[in-house]
XYZ file of C-alpha atoms in Angstrom:
573
model
C 230.749 55.435 253.993
C 232.482 58.129 256.191
C 230.792 59.650 259.105
C 229.685 63.401 258.566
C 232.925 65.898 259.924
C 232.064 68.469 262.030
C 228.719 66.736 263.351
C 227.921 68.685 266.524
C 224.803 68.486 269.002
C 224.511 72.021 269.405
C 221.883 72.938 266.755
C 219.651 70.281 268.279
C 219.630 71.822 271.699
C 217.460 74.946 271.746
C 214.587 73.200 269.892
C 214.540 69.479 271.247
C 211.860 68.688 273.794
C 211.184 65.173 273.123
C 213.450 62.182 274.037
C 212.765 58.405 272.586
C 214.499 55.703 274.407
C 214.871 52.148 272.823
C 217.330 49.351 273.292
C 217.832 48.807 269.615
C 216.898 51.269 266.285
C 217.332 50.020 263.025
C 218.933 52.861 260.996
C 220.307 51.052 258.265
C 221.322 47.349 257.307
C 224.780 47.862 257.927
C 224.410 49.214 261.508
C 223.582 46.085 263.391
C 221.956 47.995 266.498
C 218.420 46.155 266.002
C 217.229 42.837 266.005
C 213.881 42.820 264.574
C 210.675 44.367 264.569
C 210.710 46.421 267.840
C 214.322 48.124 266.329
C 212.858 48.550 262.698
C 209.823 50.282 264.415
C 211.898 52.578 266.436
C 213.663 53.123 263.197
C 210.659 54.253 260.800
C 209.530 56.454 263.995
C 212.922 58.320 263.707
C 212.535 58.681 259.982
C 208.704 60.158 260.229
C 210.066 62.296 263.211
C 212.505 63.726 260.633
C 210.317 64.238 257.871
C 207.540 66.049 260.357
C 210.279 68.247 261.909
C 209.720 66.905 265.433
C 211.414 68.298 268.025
C 212.919 64.680 268.979
C 216.332 63.255 270.097
C 216.709 59.183 269.993
C 218.821 57.372 272.728
C 219.941 53.749 272.246
C 222.868 51.341 272.624
C 225.755 51.321 270.330
C 225.860 47.407 270.057
C 229.569 47.352 268.447
C 229.078 43.636 267.972
C 225.282 43.451 266.925
C 222.914 40.800 267.620
C 223.714 37.850 265.951
C 224.951 36.863 262.269
C 222.928 33.953 261.227
C 224.470 30.735 259.403
C 222.389 27.659 258.854
C 224.414 24.553 259.288
C 223.995 21.337 257.156
C 221.305 19.723 259.248
C 219.100 22.951 259.301
C 220.517 24.327 262.583
C 221.050 27.710 263.309
C 224.735 28.863 264.220
C 225.244 32.339 265.526
C 228.300 34.643 265.405
C 228.967 38.135 266.359
C 227.870 40.685 263.912
C 230.378 43.750 264.171
C 229.990 47.022 262.609
C 232.123 50.159 262.471
C 230.796 53.082 264.623
C 233.566 55.369 262.808
C 231.518 54.815 259.109
C 228.626 56.071 260.298
C 228.644 58.265 263.574
C 230.843 60.828 265.644
C 231.772 60.392 269.237
C 230.893 63.556 271.306
C 233.101 64.905 274.119
C 230.938 64.357 276.876
C 231.036 61.622 279.183
C 229.280 60.674 282.019
C 229.541 58.062 285.144
C 227.491 56.402 287.246
C 227.891 53.527 289.531
C 227.155 49.847 288.241
C 228.387 46.556 290.355
C 230.098 48.769 292.824
C 232.270 50.037 290.192
C 232.080 53.995 288.210
C 231.298 53.049 284.565
C 231.806 55.732 282.200
C 229.585 56.550 279.172
C 230.560 58.452 275.535
C 227.669 58.686 273.272
C 228.271 58.902 269.789
C 225.755 61.052 267.450
C 224.089 59.783 264.190
C 222.110 62.447 262.026
C 219.095 61.026 260.544
C 217.793 63.098 257.391
C 214.030 63.735 256.705
C 212.250 64.140 253.182
C 212.882 68.063 253.731
C 216.378 67.908 255.111
C 215.298 68.313 258.756
C 217.555 66.309 260.804
C 217.188 64.342 263.999
C 219.870 63.293 266.427
C 220.138 59.609 267.269
C 222.735 59.046 270.436
C 224.390 55.479 270.309
C 225.525 54.791 274.280
C 229.235 53.511 274.559
C 230.838 51.891 277.493
C 233.773 50.617 275.604
C 236.185 53.261 276.977
C 239.574 53.058 278.321
C 238.469 54.512 281.726
C 236.510 51.593 282.323
C 237.133 48.085 284.121
C 237.297 45.665 281.086
C 234.153 43.957 282.379
C 231.892 46.995 281.865
C 233.726 48.054 278.532
C 231.734 45.273 277.124
C 228.190 46.473 278.541
C 227.038 47.636 275.181
C 228.741 45.226 272.956
C 226.125 42.903 272.403
C 222.362 43.555 271.640
C 220.506 41.613 274.019
C 223.026 39.506 275.314
C 222.648 36.790 277.617
C 222.493 36.475 281.240
C 219.976 38.786 283.783
C 222.887 40.669 284.917
C 224.466 41.480 281.592
C 221.089 42.850 280.458
C 220.114 44.942 283.410
C 223.707 46.616 283.201
C 222.785 47.652 279.625
C 219.530 48.593 281.106
C 221.074 50.931 283.617
C 223.152 52.453 280.889
C 220.149 53.182 278.675
C 217.870 54.470 280.965
C 219.890 56.320 283.613
C 222.630 56.629 281.300
C 220.841 57.763 279.008
C 218.996 60.395 281.014
C 222.242 61.801 282.404
C 223.809 61.813 278.797
C 221.148 63.989 277.202
C 221.121 66.495 280.713
C 225.163 66.377 280.292
C 224.699 67.880 276.683
C 222.536 70.353 277.472
C 219.055 69.114 276.223
C 216.302 70.377 277.994
C 213.635 67.681 277.630
C 209.999 67.780 278.660
C 208.805 64.298 277.741
C 210.594 60.847 277.691
C 208.911 58.527 275.582
C 210.031 54.625 276.189
C 209.639 52.488 273.584
C 209.257 48.806 275.480
C 210.343 48.666 279.509
C 213.969 48.488 278.466
C 214.241 51.970 279.397
C 212.120 52.225 282.540
C 214.957 53.001 284.830
C 214.975 56.423 283.627
C 211.549 57.050 285.272
C 213.089 56.108 288.308
C 215.775 58.549 287.645
C 213.235 61.167 287.448
C 211.612 60.070 290.425
C 214.723 60.015 292.416
C 214.434 64.091 292.105
C 211.186 64.068 293.532
C 211.969 62.930 296.785
C 209.296 64.224 299.670
C 210.486 65.726 302.763
C 211.627 63.038 305.657
C 208.195 63.637 307.418
C 206.068 63.054 304.438
C 204.883 59.936 302.471
C 202.308 59.023 299.704
C 199.697 56.637 299.819
C 200.771 53.379 300.246
C 204.236 54.586 301.922
C 206.176 55.941 299.202
C 208.236 58.913 300.093
C 208.689 60.213 296.169
C 206.386 62.667 294.163
C 205.018 60.494 291.379
C 202.771 63.142 289.711
C 205.641 65.354 288.465
C 207.339 61.977 286.932
C 203.984 61.145 285.192
C 203.270 63.978 283.924
C 206.514 63.685 281.654
C 206.820 59.861 280.824
C 205.199 58.177 277.927
C 205.107 54.107 277.825
C 204.408 51.904 274.729
C 204.130 48.431 275.549
C 204.831 45.926 272.988
C 204.883 42.584 274.438
C 201.543 40.709 274.968
C 203.525 37.672 276.395
C 203.620 37.693 280.201
C 207.376 36.187 279.874
C 208.266 38.740 277.778
C 208.610 41.487 280.360
C 211.986 41.667 281.751
C 212.116 40.924 285.744
C 215.245 41.216 287.936
C 215.872 39.784 291.457
C 216.060 42.266 293.951
C 219.290 40.825 294.883
C 220.660 41.512 291.385
C 219.109 44.937 291.660
C 221.103 45.793 294.966
C 224.170 44.301 293.696
C 224.193 46.378 290.055
C 222.381 49.366 291.831
C 223.915 49.509 295.343
C 222.144 52.316 297.407
C 220.617 54.017 294.445
C 217.318 53.275 295.538
C 215.680 51.690 298.831
C 214.425 48.193 297.512
C 211.371 48.826 299.833
C 210.508 51.814 298.021
C 211.417 50.190 295.106
C 209.005 47.144 295.372
C 206.134 49.602 295.996
C 206.669 50.531 292.061
C 208.116 47.503 290.407
C 206.350 44.692 292.086
C 206.831 42.590 295.331
C 208.823 39.839 294.064
C 210.656 40.957 291.288
C 211.545 44.229 289.462
C 209.108 44.003 286.767
C 210.222 46.625 284.146
C 206.816 47.093 282.890
C 205.392 47.542 286.080
C 207.734 50.049 287.041
C 206.840 52.134 283.558
C 203.265 51.461 283.973
C 203.469 52.876 287.592
C 205.532 56.116 286.407
C 204.139 56.795 282.999
C 201.103 59.323 282.615
C 200.136 57.964 279.309
C 200.618 54.105 278.310
C 199.827 52.795 275.075
C 199.322 49.625 273.279
C 200.342 48.993 269.704
C 197.216 48.161 268.223
C 193.574 47.789 269.361
C 193.423 44.270 270.455
C 196.834 44.201 271.571
C 195.548 47.334 273.922
C 193.074 45.622 275.155
C 194.954 42.264 275.936
C 197.379 44.471 277.983
C 194.419 46.107 279.875
C 193.720 42.421 280.641
C 197.186 41.509 281.858
C 197.742 44.528 284.028
C 194.389 45.413 285.332
C 193.811 49.107 287.072
C 196.091 51.062 284.306
C 194.584 52.930 281.219
C 195.978 51.496 278.336
C 195.208 53.323 274.911
C 195.717 52.042 271.648
C 197.938 53.509 268.954
C 198.540 51.363 265.860
C 201.794 50.770 264.512
C 202.595 51.837 260.805
C 205.517 51.835 258.544
C 207.915 54.654 256.852
C 206.255 54.203 253.205
C 209.952 55.820 251.481
C 212.025 53.372 253.287
C 209.718 50.119 252.348
C 208.760 50.670 248.796
C 210.593 48.915 246.139
C 212.234 51.052 243.877
C 209.369 49.666 240.855
C 206.607 50.908 243.215
C 208.208 53.975 244.457
C 208.856 55.099 240.827
C 204.862 54.256 239.946
C 203.582 56.237 243.200
C 206.155 59.120 242.000
C 204.353 59.118 238.533
C 201.291 59.474 239.877
C 201.151 61.276 243.105
C 204.433 62.667 243.964
C 204.045 63.870 247.518
C 202.982 60.034 248.460
C 206.050 59.747 250.689
C 205.536 62.829 252.852
C 201.890 62.800 252.598
C 200.803 59.067 252.752
C 196.981 59.870 252.822
C 197.766 60.608 249.150
C 198.084 56.627 248.787
C 194.221 56.207 249.280
C 194.143 57.089 245.571
C 196.427 53.881 244.721
C 193.196 51.930 243.547
C 192.962 53.962 240.577
C 196.271 53.061 239.219
C 196.640 51.638 236.191
C 196.532 47.605 236.229
C 199.460 46.913 233.768
C 201.599 49.525 235.577
C 200.758 48.065 239.192
C 201.476 44.387 237.727
C 205.141 45.435 236.167
C 206.056 46.880 239.352
C 205.417 44.081 241.149
C 206.844 41.591 238.757
C 210.130 43.656 238.819
C 209.953 43.300 242.535
C 209.506 39.647 242.285
C 212.123 39.078 239.642
C 214.658 40.505 242.370
C 213.443 38.329 245.219
C 214.058 35.464 242.596
C 217.099 36.357 241.809
C 218.227 36.733 245.332
C 216.951 33.427 246.035
C 219.158 32.184 243.341
C 222.084 33.930 244.740
C 221.949 32.676 248.201
C 220.516 29.192 247.818
C 220.734 28.061 244.248
C 217.109 27.482 244.251
C 215.470 28.458 240.853
C 211.918 29.951 241.862
C 209.567 30.245 238.823
C 208.109 33.868 237.732
C 204.683 32.349 236.918
C 204.262 30.646 240.136
C 202.933 32.788 242.895
C 205.452 32.827 246.078
C 204.269 32.691 249.659
C 206.371 34.773 252.468
C 206.952 34.226 255.858
C 209.772 36.223 257.544
C 210.126 37.280 260.973
C 211.490 36.527 264.325
C 211.490 32.455 264.768
C 209.633 31.799 268.115
C 207.119 29.240 268.852
C 203.675 31.710 269.004
C 204.330 32.839 265.697
C 204.040 29.350 264.464
C 206.563 29.425 261.256
C 206.046 25.653 261.004
C 202.405 26.002 260.829
C 202.192 25.163 257.085
C 203.810 22.111 257.592
C 201.086 20.606 260.079
C 199.689 18.324 257.289
C 202.253 17.653 254.459
C 200.234 15.460 252.718
C 197.328 18.033 252.563
C 199.892 20.694 251.573
C 201.140 18.752 248.970
C 197.748 18.183 247.937
C 196.859 21.735 247.681
C 199.949 22.640 245.988
C 199.367 19.602 242.902
C 196.046 21.301 242.595
C 197.621 25.202 242.105
C 201.429 24.866 242.499
C 203.049 27.839 244.632
C 206.532 28.500 246.169
C 207.509 29.454 249.827
C 210.238 31.337 251.170
C 211.191 31.884 254.621
C 213.476 33.630 256.796
C 213.959 35.275 260.103
C 216.712 34.390 263.354
C 215.707 32.909 266.340
C 217.261 34.503 269.778
C 220.122 32.300 271.048
C 218.489 31.238 274.162
C 215.073 30.590 272.415
C 215.658 26.716 272.360
C 212.409 25.941 270.773
C 212.633 29.057 268.310
C 215.901 27.436 266.951
C 214.202 23.964 266.847
C 211.677 25.380 264.629
C 214.195 26.727 262.238
C 215.315 23.105 261.847
C 212.330 21.650 261.534
C 211.662 23.887 258.746
C 214.789 22.917 256.899
C 213.421 19.415 257.296
C 210.345 19.928 255.784
C 212.049 21.507 252.916
C 213.909 18.596 252.562
C 210.689 16.202 252.519
C 209.000 18.226 250.137
C 211.957 18.913 247.508
C 210.190 17.902 243.857
C 206.856 18.777 245.107
C 207.094 22.272 246.358
C 209.841 24.565 246.363
C 210.704 25.806 249.530
C 213.577 27.956 250.776
C 215.015 29.772 253.827
C 217.127 32.897 253.593
C 219.951 32.815 256.495
C 220.689 36.165 257.481
C 217.760 38.215 257.822
C 217.927 41.869 258.018
C 216.539 45.203 256.766
C 217.787 44.836 253.263
C 216.912 41.339 252.731
C 213.135 41.999 254.318
C 212.486 44.705 251.933
C 213.370 42.602 249.149
C 211.043 39.565 250.630
C 207.924 41.673 251.298
C 208.087 43.453 247.768
C 208.707 40.348 246.007
C 206.278 37.952 247.589
C 202.933 37.600 246.288
C 201.227 36.289 249.495
C 202.317 37.209 253.005
C 201.570 34.633 255.685
C 201.288 35.485 259.031
C 200.114 32.615 261.527
C 200.965 33.740 265.189
C 198.972 32.120 268.306
C 196.310 34.891 269.006
C 196.280 37.238 271.144
C 200.106 36.847 271.255
C 200.932 39.223 268.200
C 201.282 42.905 269.603
C 200.947 44.412 266.022
C 203.143 43.031 263.284
C 204.383 45.379 260.443
C 205.748 43.147 257.833
C 202.453 42.824 256.266
C 201.822 46.403 256.227
C 205.023 46.373 254.133
C 203.793 43.687 251.553
C 200.672 45.741 251.482
C 202.862 48.621 250.592
C 204.052 46.717 247.402
C 200.946 45.078 246.353
C 201.116 41.860 248.402
C 197.972 40.420 249.600
C 198.044 39.410 253.662
C 196.987 35.636 254.494
C 196.766 36.043 258.210
C 195.410 35.007 261.576
C 193.226 37.586 262.867
C 195.536 39.223 265.419
C 197.621 42.441 265.974
C 196.837 44.826 263.181
C 195.320 42.897 260.672
C 192.267 42.834 262.977
C 191.867 46.698 261.920
C 193.123 46.021 257.974
C 191.093 42.731 257.128
C 188.460 43.145 254.823
C 188.300 39.775 253.430
C 188.413 39.305 250.003
C 189.354 42.903 249.575
C 192.704 43.864 251.361
C 193.704 40.003 251.935
C 191.964 36.656 253.887
C 191.675 35.854 257.452
C 192.770 32.463 258.247
C 190.074 30.784 260.569
C 188.182 32.010 263.363
C 189.656 33.959 266.549
C 191.491 30.937 268.437
C 194.585 29.700 269.641
C 193.961 25.518 268.660
C 196.792 24.417 266.284
C 195.180 21.846 264.221
C 191.916 23.730 263.389
C 194.040 26.744 262.117
C 196.456 24.665 259.922
C 192.979 23.163 258.708
C 191.976 26.361 257.771
C 195.399 27.681 256.212
C 194.865 24.764 254.038
C 191.126 25.386 253.107
C 191.836 29.094 252.250
C 194.856 28.662 250.201
C 193.153 26.033 248.274
C 189.556 27.192 247.786
C 189.770 31.055 247.855
C 193.669 32.320 247.457
C 195.310 30.140 244.947
C 192.488 29.622 242.600
C 191.893 33.192 242.529
C 195.643 33.936 241.283
C 195.467 31.569 238.372
C 191.907 32.038 237.600
C 191.101 35.665 237.496
C 194.111 37.970 237.203
C 192.063 41.105 237.117
C 190.260 40.435 240.434
C 193.969 39.980 241.971
C 195.129 42.963 240.810
C 192.142 44.794 242.099
C 192.652 43.363 245.390
C 196.679 44.561 245.028
C 195.174 48.331 244.722
C 192.676 47.808 247.214
C 195.618 46.494 249.452
C 197.842 49.457 248.687
C 195.278 52.166 248.982
C 193.513 50.797 252.169
C 196.774 49.823 254.252
C 199.497 52.323 253.136
C 197.258 55.253 253.436
C 196.569 54.491 257.114
C 199.290 52.161 258.727
C 201.896 54.524 257.975
C 204.246 56.071 260.652
C 203.529 59.609 259.553
C 199.915 58.919 260.765
C 201.404 57.287 263.930
C 203.692 59.976 264.904
C 201.016 62.652 264.362
C 198.840 60.431 266.980
C 201.574 60.183 269.271
C 202.066 64.118 269.134
C 198.459 64.999 270.026
C 197.679 62.029 272.102
C 200.582 61.847 274.179
C 203.131 64.336 274.024
C 200.663 66.952 274.008
C 199.016 65.028 277.143
C 202.419 64.745 278.863
C 203.524 68.279 278.915
C 204.802 69.617 275.570
C 203.467 72.691 274.939
């Protein structure tokens, strides 16, 4: 593919009033500007913004070397490689450049333009920030190369480029932005740049000794937090901040906003945002407990339906309600779809998954046995290995009601426990050979995710509650007739109707052993017996899942909520 020739930013300047900042964004599988759920959500947000013709621009990093290309060694270990992509195939460099001091040097930033087309051909611009320029010191040219590169210094440099560099690029291009939306705390320094423009006269201070007017900044900033885990919030030592930002802002003043001991990016965003939200009802409650004193609203995440519907289901939906992709409320009628058409659409998607598994692992799955799917970031709190807690009991369940399992997912290179889980899963696969077909598909990305969520019969989710912020993979499975089997956390608390949209695993607790026991019990007494003994009821549940989940948990609804609740409240008129 070639990038569009003659692309220009001019057509967007008059109308665009909202800027959405995200460290990562999944625009297409070939553009390695994302690592997982945060980026996929940002991409779906941009797609719905284009569909709804919202006056938005999206700002991210170019990440030329990607996140990581995953290889699995013979011993089951994850091996990480760079995952480069060619920006010239999809985007065009813009002529504007801005400079800002980082680490005592002047660092130049150039934006690339990617144009995302909506259902009605409206376009939204995505700006990819790039420091790989001849003007820069060799050490600075790599700042925007690797998504989530290792080391606090490198990460802080990236967040300076995203937040401060991003806001200045927008100004240099001629945008007049009224509302800034920070997708997670990585972009919080943009609010600090706005604050510096609201310095009080030298003889005035606000309560607590702050020498800046906070109100005008809060009126313009929206902050969405996704991390219910305290360790997941970026923190940087003030010594490092001083080294990288110099005299950009007085450190004593920064401590009043970002915390006394470290610059906590979440605290900074909370202090300087007029609208703050979590990404599910329960997540908002968890965040409020983590950060008392702030009002945290809830806008539950969704998915962009046309992006995640398998072709067989898209054709089915087109035949029965043609406007489903643009007006997802129409999906509430999916419970009236003919049983045979739903089952055939699912079997087509399942066949593609079986073909993919065979091509990648040389393991032949059966179209007649149910497939359980688990695919997401491999990290401890998501408990990918919970299914293997009691191998004897797992095998016993399978002897009564045979099933197959497909895993996929990457661990961050610095996440030792997550990398160990991948190796442990491969050991379990070996132990179960001849009894249960379990496969692990390397190289998890958008394309593989779509095959997985559409081809599995049961989508498994086992996080330690309340550590799941939202989770959108289960929404994608439901859109394609998959039934969720999940711990009651994140979005599933809102979507779960036992025996209708899927099943809950256990009670609301974090204990490993009883959760595993509840998983085996639900599989052996409810899920698998229904699949084998009552196909009519199973298909009925598939249709209930599609209608009740897809009609609500979509990014069209989500973005309408942001417009009304966040952007209007933040000053958009």
